[in-house]
Tab-separated table of C-alpha atoms and ligand atoms in Angstrom:
chain	number	residue	atom	x	y	z
A	299	MET	CA	-20.966	3.283	-5.843
A	300	SER	CA	-17.858	5.254	-6.685
A	301	TRP	CA	-14.749	4.133	-5.582
A	302	ILE	CA	-14.071	7.176	-4.851
A	303	ASP	CA	-16.279	8.603	-1.669
A	304	GLN	CA	-16.237	11.592	-1.613
A	305	ARG	CA	-18.260	13.895	1.413
A	306	PRO	CA	-18.922	17.088	1.382
A	307	ASP	CA	-16.989	18.268	4.049
A	308	ASP	CA	-19.377	20.742	6.066
A	309	ALA	CA	-21.358	17.112	6.979
A	310	MET	CA	-18.044	16.567	8.867
A	311	ASP	CA	-18.574	18.786	11.524
A	312	GLY	CA	-19.556	18.633	14.483
A	313	ALA	CA	-21.037	15.516	15.958
A	314	PHE	CA	-19.618	12.624	13.675
A	315	MET	CA	-22.347	9.352	12.804
A	316	ALA	CA	-20.383	6.401	11.925
A	317	VAL	CA	-21.451	2.684	12.712
A	318	ALA	CA	-22.855	2.918	15.924
A	319	PRO	CA	-25.715	4.343	16.189
A	320	GLU	CA	-25.272	7.034	18.625
A	321	PRO	CA	-23.400	10.170	17.357
A	322	LEU	CA	-19.418	10.196	18.423
A	323	VAL	CA	-17.966	11.952	21.019
A	324	CYS	CA	-14.336	12.792	20.591
A	325	VAL	CA	-11.770	14.852	21.739
A	326	GLU	CA	-11.036	18.437	20.749
A	327	PRO	CA	-8.962	18.503	18.384
A	328	PRO	CA	-6.489	20.236	20.683
A	329	ALA	CA	-6.144	17.155	23.144
A	330	PHE	CA	-5.658	14.935	19.869
A	331	ARG	CA	-2.816	17.148	18.520
A	332	GLU	CA	-1.149	17.251	21.489
A	333	ALA	CA	-1.337	12.911	22.122
A	334	MET	CA	-0.234	12.788	18.811
A	335	ALA	CA	2.502	14.869	19.096
A	336	ARG	CA	3.910	12.081	21.792
A	337	LEU	CA	3.334	9.297	18.463
A	338	GLY	CA	6.870	9.320	16.921
A	339	ALA	CA	6.357	8.710	12.802
A	340	ALA	CA	8.113	8.355	9.547
A	341	VAL	CA	7.947	11.177	8.099
A	342	HIS	CA	7.459	10.384	4.428
A	343	VAL	CA	7.668	12.604	0.777
A	344	VAL	CA	4.139	11.792	-1.476
A	345	THR	CA	4.343	12.514	-4.948
A	346	THR	CA	2.006	11.402	-8.173
A	347	ALA	CA	2.458	12.428	-11.919
A	348	GLY	CA	-0.131	11.847	-15.013
A	349	PRO	CA	-2.770	13.381	-16.532
A	350	ALA	CA	-3.819	15.902	-13.520
A	351	GLY	CA	0.100	16.907	-12.877
A	352	LYS	CA	2.659	16.291	-10.893
A	353	THR	CA	2.910	17.617	-7.616
A	354	GLY	CA	3.769	16.093	-3.488
A	355	PHE	CA	3.283	16.400	-0.255
A	356	THR	CA	5.052	15.808	3.828
A	357	ALA	CA	3.055	12.515	5.584
A	358	THR	CA	3.525	10.756	8.568
A	359	ALA	CA	-0.106	9.645	8.343
A	360	VAL	CA	1.513	6.165	6.260
A	361	CYS	CA	0.151	2.589	7.330
A	362	SER	CA	0.432	-0.522	6.321
A	363	VAL	CA	-2.726	-1.902	5.337
A	364	SER	CA	-1.542	-5.849	4.057
A	365	ASP	CA	2.083	-8.150	2.802
A	366	GLN	CA	-0.347	-10.322	0.178
A	367	PRO	CA	-0.735	-8.423	-1.335
A	368	ALA	CA	1.576	-5.562	-0.688
A	369	MET	CA	-1.087	-2.706	-0.131
A	370	LEU	CA	-0.484	0.223	2.479
A	371	LEU	CA	-2.664	3.371	2.494
A	372	VAL	CA	-1.761	7.009	3.620
A	373	CYS	CA	-4.241	10.114	4.943
A	374	LEU	CA	-4.785	12.887	2.661
A	375	ASN	CA	-6.330	16.212	3.808
A	376	ARG	CA	-9.261	16.930	0.939
A	377	ARG	CA	-8.859	20.652	1.287
A	378	ALA	CA	-4.790	20.252	0.404
A	379	ASN	CA	-3.862	20.908	-3.230
A	380	SER	CA	-2.215	17.726	-3.582
A	381	ALA	CA	-5.551	15.719	-2.791
A	382	PRO	CA	-7.334	16.252	-6.197
A	383	LEU	CA	-4.212	15.481	-8.295
A	384	LEU	CA	-3.394	12.684	-6.037
A	385	ALA	CA	-7.393	11.096	-6.857
A	386	GLN	CA	-7.193	11.887	-10.447
A	387	ASN	CA	-3.675	10.462	-11.655
A	388	SER	CA	-4.547	6.675	-9.653
A	389	VAL	CA	-0.921	5.901	-8.739
A	390	PHE	CA	1.614	7.715	-6.036
A	391	CYS	CA	4.899	7.005	-4.631
A	392	VAL	CA	5.519	6.641	-0.657
A	393	ASN	CA	9.008	8.048	-0.271
A	394	THR	CA	10.420	7.232	3.464
A	395	LEU	CA	13.537	10.522	3.790
A	396	GLY	CA	16.720	9.663	5.334
A	397	ALA	CA	17.843	11.403	8.613
A	398	GLY	CA	19.461	14.123	6.478
A	399	GLU	CA	15.820	15.525	4.355
A	400	SER	CA	14.423	17.793	6.843
A	401	ASN	CA	14.525	19.865	4.388
A	402	LEU	CA	12.377	17.870	1.795
A	403	ALA	CA	9.887	17.472	4.834
A	404	ASP	CA	9.699	21.040	4.627
A	405	ILE	CA	9.466	21.722	1.384
A	406	PHE	CA	7.011	19.466	0.558
A	407	ALA	CA	4.572	20.420	3.729
A	408	GLY	CA	4.393	24.188	2.214
A	409	ARG	CA	6.331	25.611	5.201
A	410	SER	CA	8.026	27.379	2.110
A	411	GLY	CA	6.047	28.727	0.110
A	412	VAL	CA	6.381	26.016	-2.486
A	413	HIS	CA	3.633	24.725	-4.896
A	414	LEU	CA	2.807	21.153	-6.793
A	415	GLU	CA	5.450	20.993	-9.435
A	416	GLU	CA	7.910	23.554	-8.398
A	417	ARG	CA	8.615	21.354	-5.047
A	418	PHE	CA	11.010	19.044	-7.129
A	419	ALA	CA	13.646	21.112	-7.917
A	420	ILE	CA	15.570	19.640	-4.591
A	421	GLY	CA	17.245	16.393	-4.943
A	422	GLU	CA	17.037	13.368	-7.620
A	423	TRP	CA	14.190	12.536	-9.268
A	424	ILE	CA	13.210	8.930	-10.703
A	425	THR	CA	10.695	7.573	-11.752
A	426	LEU	CA	9.234	2.622	-11.227
A	427	LYS	CA	6.528	1.786	-12.729
A	428	THR	CA	3.849	3.878	-11.827
A	429	GLY	CA	5.456	7.154	-13.176
A	430	SER	CA	5.328	8.759	-10.585
A	431	PRO	CA	8.631	10.540	-8.944
A	432	VAL	CA	10.950	8.259	-7.471
A	433	LEU	CA	13.224	10.474	-4.739
A	434	ALA	CA	16.665	8.016	-5.479
A	435	SER	CA	18.446	8.991	-1.335
A	436	ALA	CA	15.037	7.904	-0.031
A	437	VAL	CA	15.781	5.474	2.394
A	438	VAL	CA	12.610	3.548	0.227
A	439	ALA	CA	10.375	4.327	-2.304
A	440	PHE	CA	6.466	2.820	-2.797
A	441	ASP	CA	5.712	2.632	-6.071
A	442	CYS	CA	1.209	2.466	-5.876
A	443	ARG	CA	-1.729	1.625	-8.249
A	444	THR	CA	-4.629	3.794	-6.396
A	445	ILE	CA	-7.642	1.254	-5.226
A	446	GLU	CA	-9.234	2.974	-3.183
A	447	ILE	CA	-10.249	6.472	-1.621
A	448	LYS	CA	-12.041	7.035	1.226
A	449	ALA	CA	-13.463	9.662	2.948
A	450	VAL	CA	-13.321	9.985	6.049
A	451	ALA	CA	-13.618	12.878	8.025
A	452	SER	CA	-11.940	15.479	6.759
A	453	HIS	CA	-9.521	13.722	5.140
A	454	ASN	CA	-9.735	10.905	2.687
A	455	VAL	CA	-7.717	7.807	3.374
A	456	ILE	CA	-6.187	6.458	0.075
A	457	PHE	CA	-5.215	2.669	-0.371
A	458	GLY	CA	-2.141	1.977	-3.055
A	459	ALA	CA	-1.601	-1.923	-3.860
A	460	VAL	CA	2.711	-1.789	-4.230
A	461	GLU	CA	3.363	-2.368	-7.608
A	462	ALA	CA	7.200	-1.900	-7.335
A	463	VAL	CA	9.828	-1.115	-4.400
A	464	ARG	CA	13.021	0.211	-4.182
A	465	LEU	CA	15.452	0.553	-1.650
A	466	GLY	CA	17.423	3.282	-1.391
A	467	PRO	CA	20.724	3.695	0.343
A	468	SER	CA	21.002	2.972	4.216
A	469	GLY	CA	20.911	4.618	6.959
A	470	PRO	CA	19.049	6.300	9.891
A	471	ALA	CA	16.003	7.945	8.727
A	472	LEU	CA	13.539	11.153	9.883
A	473	VAL	CA	10.970	10.905	12.608
A	474	TYR	CA	8.738	13.199	13.209
A	475	HIS	CA	8.540	13.163	17.684
A	476	ASP	CA	7.081	16.311	19.986
A	477	ARG	CA	7.215	18.081	17.127
A	478	ALA	CA	10.449	17.981	15.503
A	479	TYR	CA	12.085	16.265	13.042
A	480	LYS	CA	14.952	13.526	14.958
A	481	PRO	CA	16.823	10.668	13.455
A	482	VAL	CA	16.868	7.140	13.697
B	519	FMN	C1	5.553	16.510	9.404
B	519	FMN	C2	4.837	16.580	9.020
B	519	FMN	C3	3.284	15.547	8.754
B	519	FMN	C4	2.611	15.768	7.665
B	519	FMN	N1	1.651	14.383	7.427
B	519	FMN	C5	1.114	14.996	6.570
B	519	FMN	C6	-0.817	13.864	6.887
B	519	FMN	O1	0.145	12.385	7.260
B	519	FMN	N2	-1.055	13.933	5.801
B	519	FMN	C7	-1.891	15.628	5.094
B	519	FMN	O2	-2.204	15.342	4.370
B	519	FMN	N3	-1.272	16.663	5.406
B	519	FMN	C8	0.140	16.516	5.690
B	519	FMN	N4	1.128	17.516	7.072
B	519	FMN	C9	0.784	18.834	5.970
B	519	FMN	C10	1.371	18.827	4.439
B	519	FMN	O3	2.108	18.409	3.926
B	519	FMN	C11	0.333	20.310	3.827
B	519	FMN	O4	-0.581	20.783	4.529
B	519	FMN	C12	0.921	19.775	2.443
B	519	FMN	O5	0.943	21.200	2.628
B	519	FMN	C13	0.669	19.345	1.703
B	519	FMN	O6	0.018	20.023	0.641
B	519	FMN	P1	-0.399	20.232	-0.678
B	519	FMN	O7	-1.331	21.532	-0.170
B	519	FMN	O8	0.552	21.721	-1.627
B	519	FMN	O9	-1.027	19.224	-1.236
B	519	FMN	C14	2.063	16.834	7.108
B	519	FMN	C15	3.156	17.744	7.642
B	519	FMN	C16	4.151	18.019	8.534
B	519	FMN	C17	5.331	19.409	8.112
C-alpha cells in the first residue's frame, strides 16, 4: 500500500464505512460546526517549501501524537491548494501564532484573496532543518518531516516527525473560539 492513502472524494459522500460493520450515522454538518465553534483551539500557520513549491494555510486541526519520538498531526482539506504541495514536499512547519497575528491568520486562510507563495510577503520567515518556512515571531514552531498521510473523509491527516522546535517570543497565543480570534 502507498504511504499516501488517497481515496476519491465521491467515495466519501453519504454514509461512511469505517471499522464497524454498519454504516456510520453522523450528526449533520451544521450541527457539528456549531458544536466545534465552542471548542477553542490555537491558531497555526502550516507551511511547506520544496520541489512542489511554497505555500501555507491557517489551521486549528493540529494535535500532538507522541513525545518519543516527537510526532504531531495536521488535518488538511484535500480540496485546498496546499494539499498536493504538502504531500509532494514531504516536509512542513507548524507555526503557532501570537495573539497579535490575526492578520496572518486571515491571509493564510485565503481571506484576503492572496494565494500560495504570495502569502509570505508579510512577516519574517526563516528556516530550521527541513527548509519549510518558519515564522520568526511565532510563539513556537514545529519543523516536521512527513511520515504518513491518511485520507479520512474530506481531509488528509498528515503525521509529522518533529525534527526541530523553535521557541519564539513568549506572550499570549492566538485562539479561535466562538468564530472569533481571542488572546490566551
Ligand atoms: C481559524 C481557521 C482555522 C482553520 N483550520 C483549518 C484546518 O485545520 N484545516 C484545513 O484544512 N483548513 C482550515 N482552515 C481553512 C484554510 O485555512 C483555508 O481553506 C485556506 O484558504 C487553505 O488555503 P489553500 O487553499 O491555499 O491551501 C481554517 C481557517 C481558519 C480561519
